[in-house]
Amino acid sequence: MNKKQFVTLGLVLATATGTTYAQKAKIKEANNAYDKATLALIADNKAEAEAQLNKAKAAADEAVANAETSGNASAWMAKAVTYISMSQLPAFQDQKAYKAGFDAFEKAVSLDAKIENKTDGIDAVVKNAGIFSFNDGISEFNKSNYDAAIAAFDVTKKAFGYKNGAYIKDNKAVYDTVLAQANMYSAYSSYYQKKYDEAVPKLEAAMANPVTTGTVDLYRVAAMSYGEQKNNAKQMATIEAAKKKFPGNKDIAADELNYYVAQGQQDLLVKKFEEAVAQDPSNPQYISNLGILYLNMATGKDGNTPANAEDMFKKAEAQMKKAIELESNNPIYQYQLGNMFVQKSDYIANQMNKLGSTKADNAKYDGLFNLRNSYLKESLTPFAAVERILEPKQKSNSISSDEKGYLLEALQAMGKIHAALNDPAKSAEYKAKLKSYE
């Protein structure tokens, strides 16, 4: 999913003046410094604002720690407005002061429910806590610091959800959007941590929220989370809901196919891949996968070759060649086609082994022998393409472990095929090359 951009909102500055904060010297000191910081921020004098907020912080910290004022709601409110305001200055951002600030706000309210009514600009205090925490949450999410992101988004949800959004009514649509996104990115954070039981309730809430319900990634992540929980019914129901909500979406289509792959439902899987190829005929991955399914159907299970094996081999070959037409330098597609011809030659060999010793059988054997060899010869072209594509990477040490696996398999196959075709020199050449690369 895409990285999220920060929300930019016009920050409102709380005013913490008035007789409420005149109870104790340190509370007064904190509020006076905070007021000066507010004026400095309005004047865009960040250096002065930083200095005054440091003074306010020191005084507020002392006030809440002092036995005489630790139970004073005004002391905690002074800390709240100071810490929340600190979060807008770069010098304080690493401290995540908005969290301690909102905790102080909740502490103040717990000590005196009327403190909100006595505090000028309380709506600004609450809204700023939500804004600062959301932006920090997005920053942590983008850095894959998911625990920190969740902690930040929790503050956003508490701030904007406080008293059912009592302090965001003036611009409710904007703040509701931020609140919904905070929940959604918190859900993603839980998912990336593989905390599926924690992620699912958040995802369900996000899918039900009109603000975020149109986000396709939500449905995809929810479906994958249900899959991790082994809740196949909900996983499929979510995929079906997503298909209706986002018709033609290729990612949802891929998720559905992956579901059937995981469930091993071959008949349904073939049908779904046929539909996927029909809808997206230029997608080589879908086409290749359909070819593999046809090949699996041709070879059957437990050595029981189906009656329609030849038809399935033809379908497999057609799809695999089409995938190569679309992406000729894909070594996996080339390898799969080569492997298909080898399995087709084995299918013919099994027919040869079932023949008797009559004259008719001998004549048929000769025909099948030539047919088998023709398939082996055909397999050499795609296997050689694997070699052509991947050997330069092997020599330059830029080959991945998966790519090397395909290269070694192709070399081994060509060594055996040349031996079967009575070409010992070529067989020895590939055996030596294989040994040098292992």
Coordinates of C-alpha atoms in Angstrom, one line a residue:
M1 CA 0.0 0.0 0.0
N2 CA 1.1 3.5 -0.6
K3 CA 2.9 5.6 2.0
K4 CA 0.6 8.2 3.6
Q5 CA 1.1 11.9 3.4
F6 CA 0.9 14.1 6.4
V7 CA -2.3 15.9 7.2
T8 CA -1.9 19.7 7.2
L9 CA -4.4 21.6 9.2
G10 CA -4.4 25.2 10.4
L11 CA -3.3 24.8 14.0
V12 CA -5.1 26.8 16.6
L13 CA -3.2 28.0 19.6
A14 CA -4.7 27.5 23.0
T15 CA -4.7 30.5 25.4
A16 CA -3.9 29.6 28.9
T17 CA -4.4 32.9 30.6
G18 CA -6.9 33.8 33.3
T19 CA -7.4 33.5 37.0
T20 CA -7.7 29.7 36.9
Y21 CA -4.0 29.3 36.5
A22 CA -3.1 31.8 39.3
Q23 CA -3.3 29.4 42.2
K24 CA 0.3 28.5 42.8
A25 CA 3.6 30.2 41.8
K26 CA 4.8 27.4 39.6
I27 CA 1.5 27.1 37.8
K28 CA 1.6 30.9 37.3
E29 CA 5.2 30.6 36.0
A30 CA 4.2 27.8 33.6
N31 CA 1.2 29.7 32.3
N32 CA 3.1 32.9 31.9
A33 CA 5.9 31.2 29.9
Y34 CA 3.3 29.4 27.8
D35 CA 1.5 32.6 27.0
K36 CA 4.8 34.1 25.8
A37 CA 5.5 31.0 23.8
T38 CA 2.1 31.4 22.2
L39 CA 2.8 34.9 21.1
A40 CA 6.2 33.9 19.8
L41 CA 4.6 31.2 17.7
I42 CA 2.1 33.6 16.3
A43 CA 5.0 35.9 15.4
D44 CA 6.9 32.8 13.9
N45 CA 9.7 33.3 16.3
K46 CA 10.6 29.7 16.9
A47 CA 13.7 30.3 18.9
E48 CA 11.8 32.4 21.5
A49 CA 8.9 29.9 21.5
E50 CA 11.3 27.1 22.2
A51 CA 12.9 29.0 25.1
Q52 CA 9.6 29.9 26.6
L53 CA 8.2 26.4 26.2
N54 CA 11.2 25.0 28.0
K55 CA 10.5 27.4 30.9
A56 CA 6.9 26.4 30.9
K57 CA 7.8 22.7 30.8
A58 CA 10.2 23.0 33.7
A59 CA 7.6 24.9 35.8
A60 CA 4.7 22.6 35.0
D61 CA 6.8 19.5 35.7
E62 CA 7.8 20.9 39.1
A63 CA 4.1 21.8 39.8
V64 CA 2.8 18.3 39.1
A65 CA 5.6 16.7 41.0
N66 CA 5.2 19.0 44.1
A67 CA 3.1 17.4 46.8
E68 CA 1.2 20.7 47.3
T69 CA 0.1 20.9 43.7
S70 CA 0.3 17.3 42.4
G71 CA -3.5 17.0 42.9
N72 CA -4.2 20.4 41.4
A73 CA -6.1 20.1 38.1
S74 CA -4.7 23.5 37.0
A75 CA -1.2 22.2 37.4
W76 CA -1.9 19.2 35.1
M77 CA -3.7 21.4 32.6
A78 CA -0.7 23.7 32.5
K79 CA 1.4 20.7 31.7
A80 CA -1.1 19.6 29.1
V81 CA -1.2 22.8 27.1
T82 CA 2.6 23.2 27.3
Y83 CA 3.5 19.7 26.2
I84 CA 0.9 19.6 23.4
S85 CA 2.2 22.9 22.1
M86 CA 5.8 21.6 22.2
S87 CA 5.0 19.0 19.6
Q88 CA 4.7 21.6 16.8
L89 CA 8.4 22.6 17.1
P90 CA 11.1 20.5 15.5
A91 CA 13.3 20.8 18.6
F92 CA 10.7 18.8 20.6
Q93 CA 9.3 16.4 18.1
D94 CA 11.4 13.4 19.0
Q95 CA 10.0 13.7 22.5
K96 CA 6.5 12.9 21.4
A97 CA 5.3 15.4 23.9
Y98 CA 1.8 15.3 22.7
K99 CA 1.3 11.9 24.4
A100 CA 2.4 13.2 27.8
G101 CA 0.4 16.3 27.1
F102 CA -2.8 14.4 26.4
D103 CA -2.2 12.2 29.4
A104 CA -1.9 15.4 31.5
F105 CA -5.1 16.7 30.0
E106 CA -7.0 13.5 31.0
K107 CA -5.4 13.7 34.5
A108 CA -6.6 17.3 34.9
V109 CA -10.1 16.4 33.9
S110 CA -10.1 13.4 36.3
L111 CA -9.2 15.8 39.1
D112 CA -11.7 18.5 38.2
A113 CA -14.4 17.8 35.5
K114 CA -15.0 21.6 35.3
I115 CA -11.4 22.4 34.4
E116 CA -12.3 22.2 30.7
N117 CA -14.9 25.0 31.1
K118 CA -12.3 27.1 33.0
T119 CA -9.6 26.7 30.3
D120 CA -9.6 29.2 27.4
G121 CA -8.9 27.5 24.1
I122 CA -9.5 23.9 25.4
D123 CA -10.8 22.9 21.9
A124 CA -7.4 23.9 20.5
V125 CA -5.6 21.8 23.1
V126 CA -7.6 18.7 22.2
K127 CA -7.4 19.2 18.4
N128 CA -3.7 19.9 18.4
A129 CA -3.0 16.7 20.3
G130 CA -4.9 14.8 17.6
I131 CA -3.1 16.6 14.7
F132 CA 0.4 16.2 16.2
S133 CA -0.2 12.5 17.1
F134 CA -1.6 11.7 13.7
N135 CA 1.3 13.2 11.8
D136 CA 3.8 11.4 14.0
G137 CA 1.9 8.2 13.6
I138 CA 2.1 8.5 9.8
S139 CA 5.8 9.3 10.1
E140 CA 6.4 6.2 12.2
F141 CA 4.3 4.0 9.9
N142 CA 6.3 5.1 6.9
K143 CA 9.4 4.1 8.8
S144 CA 7.9 0.7 9.6
N145 CA 8.0 1.5 13.3
Y146 CA 4.6 0.0 13.9
D147 CA 4.5 -0.1 17.7
A148 CA 5.2 3.7 17.8
A149 CA 2.7 4.3 15.0
I150 CA -0.1 2.5 17.0
A151 CA 0.8 4.4 20.1
A152 CA 0.5 7.7 18.2
F153 CA -2.7 6.8 16.5
D154 CA -4.2 5.8 19.9
V155 CA -3.7 9.4 21.0
T156 CA -5.3 10.7 17.8
K157 CA -8.4 8.5 18.4
K158 CA -8.6 9.6 22.0
A159 CA -8.3 13.3 21.2
F160 CA -10.7 13.5 18.2
G161 CA -13.0 11.0 19.8
Y162 CA -13.1 12.8 23.2
K163 CA -16.7 13.3 24.3
N164 CA -17.9 12.0 21.0
G165 CA -16.0 14.6 19.1
A166 CA -17.2 17.5 21.2
Y167 CA -14.2 19.6 20.3
I168 CA -14.0 18.9 16.6
K169 CA -17.6 20.0 15.6
D170 CA -16.4 23.2 14.0
N171 CA -14.7 21.2 11.2
K172 CA -16.1 17.8 11.8
A173 CA -15.7 16.4 8.2
V174 CA -12.0 17.1 8.2
Y175 CA -11.3 15.7 11.7
D176 CA -13.5 12.7 11.1
T177 CA -11.4 11.9 8.0
V178 CA -8.2 12.1 10.1
L179 CA -9.8 10.0 12.8
A180 CA -10.9 7.3 10.3
Q181 CA -7.4 7.2 8.7
A182 CA -5.8 6.9 12.1
N183 CA -7.8 3.8 12.8
M184 CA -7.1 2.4 9.3
Y185 CA -3.3 2.9 9.6
S186 CA -3.4 1.5 13.1
A187 CA -5.0 -1.6 11.6
Y188 CA -2.3 -1.9 9.0
S189 CA 0.3 -1.5 11.7
S190 CA -1.1 -4.4 13.6
Y191 CA -1.3 -6.5 10.5
Y192 CA 2.3 -5.9 9.6
Q193 CA 3.2 -7.0 13.0
K194 CA 1.3 -10.2 12.4
K195 CA -1.1 -9.4 15.3
Y196 CA -4.1 -10.5 13.3
D197 CA -6.5 -10.8 16.3
E198 CA -5.7 -7.2 17.1
A199 CA -5.9 -6.0 13.4
V200 CA -9.2 -7.6 12.5
P201 CA -11.5 -5.5 14.7
K202 CA -9.8 -2.3 13.5
L203 CA -10.1 -3.5 9.9
E204 CA -13.7 -4.3 10.3
A205 CA -14.4 -0.8 11.8
A206 CA -12.5 0.8 8.9
M207 CA -14.4 -1.1 6.3
A208 CA -17.6 0.0 7.9
N209 CA -16.5 3.7 8.2
P210 CA -17.9 5.7 5.2
V211 CA -14.6 7.7 5.1
T212 CA -12.4 4.7 4.5
T213 CA -14.8 2.1 3.1
G214 CA -13.7 3.0 -0.4
T215 CA -10.1 1.9 0.2
V216 CA -9.3 -1.3 -1.6
D217 CA -6.3 -2.2 0.5
L218 CA -8.5 -2.5 3.5
Y219 CA -10.5 -5.4 2.0
R220 CA -7.3 -7.0 0.8
V221 CA -5.6 -6.8 4.2
A222 CA -8.8 -7.9 6.0
A223 CA -9.1 -11.0 3.7
M224 CA -5.4 -11.9 4.3
S225 CA -5.9 -11.4 8.1
Y226 CA -8.9 -13.8 8.0
G227 CA -6.8 -16.2 6.1
E228 CA -4.1 -16.1 8.7
Q229 CA -6.8 -16.8 11.3
K230 CA -7.9 -19.8 9.3
N231 CA -11.3 -18.2 9.0
N232 CA -11.9 -19.2 5.4
A233 CA -15.6 -18.2 5.4
K234 CA -14.9 -14.6 6.3
Q235 CA -11.9 -14.5 4.0
M236 CA -13.9 -15.5 1.0
A237 CA -16.9 -13.3 2.0
T238 CA -14.5 -10.3 2.2
I239 CA -13.0 -11.1 -1.2
E240 CA -16.5 -11.4 -2.7
A241 CA -17.5 -8.1 -1.1
A242 CA -14.4 -6.5 -2.5
K243 CA -15.2 -7.8 -6.0
K244 CA -18.6 -6.2 -5.9
K245 CA -17.2 -2.9 -4.5
F246 CA -14.2 -2.7 -6.8
P247 CA -15.2 -4.5 -10.0
G248 CA -12.3 -5.3 -12.3
N249 CA -9.6 -4.7 -9.7
K250 CA -6.6 -6.9 -10.6
D251 CA -5.3 -7.1 -7.0
I252 CA -8.6 -8.4 -5.8
A253 CA -8.7 -10.9 -8.6
A254 CA -5.2 -12.1 -7.7
D255 CA -6.2 -12.5 -4.0
E256 CA -9.2 -14.7 -5.1
L257 CA -6.9 -16.9 -7.2
N258 CA -4.4 -17.2 -4.3
Y259 CA -7.3 -18.2 -2.0
Y260 CA -8.2 -21.1 -4.3
V261 CA -4.5 -22.0 -4.7
A262 CA -4.2 -22.2 -0.9
Q263 CA -7.4 -24.3 -0.6
G264 CA -6.3 -26.7 -3.3
Q265 CA -9.6 -26.5 -5.1
Q266 CA -8.3 -27.3 -8.6
D267 CA -11.6 -27.3 -10.6
L268 CA -12.6 -24.0 -9.2
L269 CA -9.1 -22.7 -9.5
V270 CA -9.0 -23.6 -13.3
K271 CA -12.3 -21.8 -13.8
K272 CA -11.1 -18.7 -12.0
F273 CA -7.9 -18.6 -13.9
E274 CA -9.7 -19.0 -17.2
E275 CA -11.9 -16.1 -16.2
A276 CA -8.8 -14.1 -15.1
V277 CA -7.1 -14.7 -18.4
A278 CA -10.2 -13.7 -20.3
Q279 CA -10.4 -10.5 -18.4
D280 CA -6.7 -9.7 -18.6
P281 CA -5.3 -11.5 -21.7
S282 CA -2.0 -9.7 -21.5
N283 CA -1.1 -10.8 -18.0
P284 CA 1.7 -13.5 -18.5
Q285 CA 1.5 -14.5 -14.8
Y286 CA -2.2 -15.5 -15.1
I287 CA -1.5 -17.3 -18.4
S288 CA 1.5 -19.2 -17.1
N289 CA -0.4 -20.3 -14.0
L290 CA -3.3 -21.5 -16.2
G291 CA -0.8 -23.5 -18.2
I292 CA 0.6 -25.1 -15.0
L293 CA -2.9 -26.0 -13.9
Y294 CA -3.6 -27.7 -17.3
L295 CA -0.3 -29.6 -17.0
N296 CA -1.2 -30.8 -13.5
M297 CA -4.6 -32.0 -14.9
A298 CA -2.8 -33.8 -17.7
T299 CA -0.4 -35.7 -15.4
G300 CA -3.2 -36.6 -13.0
K301 CA -2.8 -37.8 -9.4
D302 CA -1.1 -40.8 -7.9
G303 CA 0.0 -42.0 -11.4
N304 CA -3.5 -42.1 -12.7
T305 CA -3.4 -40.4 -16.1
P306 CA -6.8 -39.0 -17.1
A307 CA -8.5 -39.8 -20.3
N308 CA -8.2 -36.3 -21.6
A309 CA -4.5 -36.0 -20.9
E310 CA -3.6 -35.2 -24.5
D311 CA -6.1 -32.3 -24.6
M312 CA -4.7 -31.0 -21.3
F313 CA -1.1 -31.2 -22.6
K314 CA -2.2 -29.2 -25.7
K315 CA -3.9 -26.6 -23.5
A316 CA -0.8 -26.4 -21.2
E317 CA 1.5 -25.9 -24.2
A318 CA -0.6 -23.2 -25.7
Q319 CA -0.8 -21.2 -22.5
M320 CA 2.9 -21.6 -21.7
K321 CA 3.9 -20.5 -25.2
K322 CA 1.6 -17.5 -24.9
A323 CA 3.2 -16.4 -21.6
I324 CA 6.6 -16.6 -23.3
E325 CA 5.4 -14.5 -26.2
L326 CA 4.4 -11.8 -23.7
E327 CA 7.6 -12.1 -21.6
S328 CA 10.3 -14.0 -23.5
N329 CA 13.1 -13.2 -21.1
N330 CA 11.3 -14.7 -18.1
P331 CA 13.4 -17.8 -17.2
I332 CA 10.6 -19.3 -15.1
Y333 CA 8.2 -19.3 -18.1
Q334 CA 10.9 -20.9 -20.3
Y335 CA 11.7 -23.5 -17.7
Q336 CA 8.0 -24.4 -17.3
L337 CA 7.6 -24.9 -21.0
G338 CA 10.7 -27.2 -21.1
N339 CA 9.4 -29.1 -18.1
M340 CA 6.0 -29.5 -19.9
F341 CA 7.7 -31.2 -22.9
V342 CA 9.6 -33.5 -20.6
Q343 CA 6.4 -34.6 -18.8
K344 CA 4.8 -35.0 -22.2
S345 CA 7.6 -37.3 -23.2
D346 CA 7.2 -39.3 -20.0
Y347 CA 3.5 -39.6 -20.9
I348 CA 4.5 -41.2 -24.2
A349 CA 7.1 -43.4 -22.5
N350 CA 4.4 -44.8 -20.2
Q351 CA 2.3 -45.7 -23.3
M352 CA 5.4 -47.5 -24.8
N353 CA 5.9 -49.5 -21.6
K354 CA 2.4 -50.8 -21.8
L355 CA 2.8 -52.3 -25.2
G356 CA 3.2 -56.0 -25.8
S357 CA 5.6 -57.8 -28.2
T358 CA 3.3 -58.3 -31.2
K359 CA 4.2 -57.0 -34.6
A360 CA 1.6 -54.3 -34.4
D361 CA 2.8 -53.3 -30.9
N362 CA 6.4 -53.1 -32.2
A363 CA 5.3 -50.9 -35.1
K364 CA 3.4 -48.7 -32.6
Y365 CA 6.4 -48.6 -30.3
D366 CA 8.7 -47.2 -33.0
G367 CA 6.2 -44.5 -33.7
L368 CA 5.9 -43.6 -30.1
F369 CA 9.7 -43.7 -29.7
N370 CA 10.1 -41.1 -32.4
L371 CA 7.3 -39.0 -30.9
R372 CA 8.9 -39.1 -27.4
N373 CA 12.2 -38.0 -28.8
S374 CA 10.6 -35.2 -30.7
Y375 CA 9.2 -33.8 -27.4
L376 CA 12.6 -34.2 -25.7
K377 CA 14.2 -32.2 -28.6
E378 CA 11.5 -29.5 -28.2
S379 CA 12.3 -29.2 -24.5
L380 CA 15.9 -28.2 -25.3
T381 CA 14.9 -24.9 -26.8
P382 CA 13.2 -23.4 -23.7
F383 CA 15.8 -25.0 -21.4
A384 CA 18.6 -23.4 -23.5
A385 CA 16.7 -20.1 -23.1
V386 CA 16.9 -20.5 -19.3
E387 CA 20.7 -21.0 -19.7
R388 CA 21.0 -18.0 -22.0
I389 CA 19.1 -15.7 -19.6
L390 CA 20.6 -16.8 -16.3
E391 CA 24.2 -17.9 -17.1
P392 CA 25.4 -14.3 -17.4
K393 CA 24.0 -13.6 -13.9
Q394 CA 25.7 -16.7 -12.6
K395 CA 29.1 -15.5 -14.1
S396 CA 28.7 -12.0 -12.7
N397 CA 27.6 -13.2 -9.2
S398 CA 24.3 -11.3 -9.6
I399 CA 22.0 -14.3 -9.6
S400 CA 19.4 -14.8 -6.9
S401 CA 19.1 -18.2 -5.1
D402 CA 15.8 -18.8 -6.9
E403 CA 17.2 -18.0 -10.3
K404 CA 20.2 -20.3 -9.6
G405 CA 17.8 -23.1 -8.8
Y406 CA 16.2 -22.8 -12.2
L407 CA 19.5 -22.6 -13.9
L408 CA 20.8 -25.7 -12.3
E409 CA 17.6 -27.6 -12.9
A410 CA 17.7 -26.6 -16.6
L411 CA 21.4 -27.7 -17.0
Q412 CA 20.6 -31.0 -15.2
A413 CA 17.6 -31.6 -17.5
M414 CA 19.6 -30.9 -20.7
G415 CA 22.4 -33.3 -19.6
K416 CA 19.8 -36.1 -19.1
I417 CA 17.9 -35.2 -22.3
H418 CA 21.1 -35.3 -24.5
A419 CA 21.9 -38.7 -22.9
A420 CA 18.4 -40.0 -23.7
L421 CA 18.9 -38.7 -27.3
N422 CA 22.2 -40.6 -27.6
D423 CA 24.5 -37.6 -27.6
P424 CA 27.0 -38.5 -24.8
A425 CA 29.4 -35.6 -25.6
K426 CA 26.7 -33.0 -25.2
S427 CA 25.4 -34.7 -22.1
A428 CA 28.9 -34.7 -20.6
E429 CA 29.3 -31.0 -21.4
Y430 CA 26.2 -30.1 -19.4
K431 CA 27.0 -32.4 -16.6
A432 CA 30.4 -30.6 -16.3
K433 CA 28.8 -27.2 -16.4
L434 CA 26.3 -28.2 -13.8
K435 CA 29.1 -29.4 -11.5
S436 CA 31.1 -26.1 -11.9
Y437 CA 28.0 -24.0 -10.9
E438 CA 26.8 -26.1 -7.9

